[in-house]
Amino acid sequence: MANMSPKAKRNKRERLIQQYGPYCCYCRKYLPREQMTIEHLMAKRDGGSNAIENLRLACFYCNHSRHNNI
């Protein structure tokens, strides 16, 4: 998540945990904090933003295997 300070990233992660729980948004696997990645529903290159509405938590595998397939 380019252009975000580490503190802003932590705050977004905490808001996502509160809103959706500590689970991957795709496979629903429980995610310990060290395994959480922040997923953009609409990629920034496609006009997506770092707004909380465009972000979800995902496991590394789901986040990096989906590319532009969804």
mmCIF file of C-alpha atoms in Angstrom:
data_model
loop_
_atom_site.group_PDB
_atom_site.id
_atom_site.type_symbol
_atom_site.label_atom_id
_atom_site.label_comp_id
_atom_site.label_asym_id
_atom_site.label_seq_id
_atom_site.Cartn_x
_atom_site.Cartn_y
_atom_site.Cartn_z
ATOM 1 C CA MET A 1 0.000 0.000 0.000
ATOM 2 C CA ALA A 2 2.223 2.724 -1.316
ATOM 3 C CA ASN A 3 1.974 6.279 -0.034
ATOM 4 C CA MET A 4 0.750 5.284 3.436
ATOM 5 C CA SER A 5 2.753 5.687 6.600
ATOM 6 C CA PRO A 6 3.227 2.593 8.778
ATOM 7 C CA LYS A 7 0.937 4.174 11.392
ATOM 8 C CA ALA A 8 -1.833 4.781 8.828
ATOM 9 C CA LYS A 9 -1.464 1.193 7.595
ATOM 10 C CA ARG A 10 -1.769 -0.154 11.164
ATOM 11 C CA ASN A 11 -4.862 1.981 11.741
ATOM 12 C CA LYS A 12 -6.498 0.677 8.539
ATOM 13 C CA ARG A 13 -5.643 -2.916 9.510
ATOM 14 C CA GLU A 14 -7.236 -2.408 12.947
ATOM 15 C CA ARG A 15 -10.388 -0.921 11.385
ATOM 16 C CA LEU A 16 -10.628 -3.863 8.974
ATOM 17 C CA ILE A 17 -10.259 -6.356 11.850
ATOM 18 C CA GLN A 18 -13.012 -4.563 13.788
ATOM 19 C CA GLN A 19 -15.300 -4.438 10.767
ATOM 20 C CA TYR A 20 -14.752 -7.890 9.207
ATOM 21 C CA GLY A 21 -12.854 -9.946 11.777
ATOM 22 C CA PRO A 22 -9.358 -11.436 11.428
ATOM 23 C CA TYR A 23 -10.191 -13.615 8.414
ATOM 24 C CA CYS A 24 -9.182 -13.762 4.768
ATOM 25 C CA CYS A 25 -11.943 -12.176 2.692
ATOM 26 C CA TYR A 26 -11.627 -14.957 0.077
ATOM 27 C CA CYS A 27 -10.910 -18.297 1.799
ATOM 28 C CA ARG A 28 -12.169 -17.221 5.287
ATOM 29 C CA LYS A 29 -9.026 -18.617 6.944
ATOM 30 C CA TYR A 30 -8.237 -17.157 10.385
ATOM 31 C CA LEU A 31 -5.278 -14.779 10.097
ATOM 32 C CA PRO A 32 -2.822 -14.056 12.887
ATOM 33 C CA ARG A 33 -1.639 -10.436 12.589
ATOM 34 C CA GLU A 34 1.732 -11.407 11.099
ATOM 35 C CA GLN A 35 -0.041 -13.226 8.242
ATOM 36 C CA MET A 36 -2.482 -10.454 7.320
ATOM 37 C CA THR A 37 -2.110 -8.604 4.065
ATOM 38 C CA ILE A 38 -4.268 -5.705 2.971
ATOM 39 C CA GLU A 39 -6.075 -6.359 -0.281
ATOM 40 C CA HIS A 40 -7.415 -3.696 -2.652
ATOM 41 C CA LEU A 41 -10.776 -4.809 -4.050
ATOM 42 C CA MET A 42 -10.204 -2.508 -7.025
ATOM 43 C CA ALA A 43 -6.498 -2.247 -7.808
ATOM 44 C CA LYS A 44 -4.965 1.194 -7.547
ATOM 45 C CA ARG A 45 -3.800 0.928 -11.162
ATOM 46 C CA ASP A 46 -7.476 0.493 -12.140
ATOM 47 C CA GLY A 47 -8.597 3.571 -10.236
ATOM 48 C CA GLY A 48 -8.977 2.050 -6.767
ATOM 49 C CA SER A 49 -7.916 3.897 -3.655
ATOM 50 C CA ASN A 50 -6.682 3.297 -0.126
ATOM 51 C CA ALA A 51 -10.159 4.141 1.207
ATOM 52 C CA ILE A 52 -11.354 1.642 3.806
ATOM 53 C CA GLU A 53 -14.311 0.734 1.548
ATOM 54 C CA ASN A 54 -11.844 -0.572 -1.054
ATOM 55 C CA LEU A 55 -9.741 -2.598 1.392
ATOM 56 C CA ARG A 56 -10.075 -6.038 2.949
ATOM 57 C CA LEU A 57 -7.810 -8.456 4.797
ATOM 58 C CA ALA A 58 -6.490 -11.428 2.868
ATOM 59 C CA CYS A 59 -3.997 -14.219 3.387
ATOM 60 C CA PHE A 60 -0.790 -13.973 1.363
ATOM 61 C CA TYR A 61 -1.801 -16.806 -0.956
ATOM 62 C CA CYS A 62 -5.200 -15.352 -1.883
ATOM 63 C CA ASN A 63 -3.886 -11.795 -2.164
ATOM 64 C CA HIS A 64 -1.031 -12.744 -4.479
ATOM 65 C CA SER A 65 -2.717 -15.462 -6.513
ATOM 66 C CA ARG A 66 -5.794 -13.583 -7.638
ATOM 67 C CA HIS A 67 -4.056 -10.855 -9.727
ATOM 68 C CA ASN A 68 -6.745 -9.568 -12.105
ATOM 69 C CA ASN A 69 -8.838 -12.742 -12.115
ATOM 70 C CA ILE A 70 -11.672 -11.421 -9.942
#
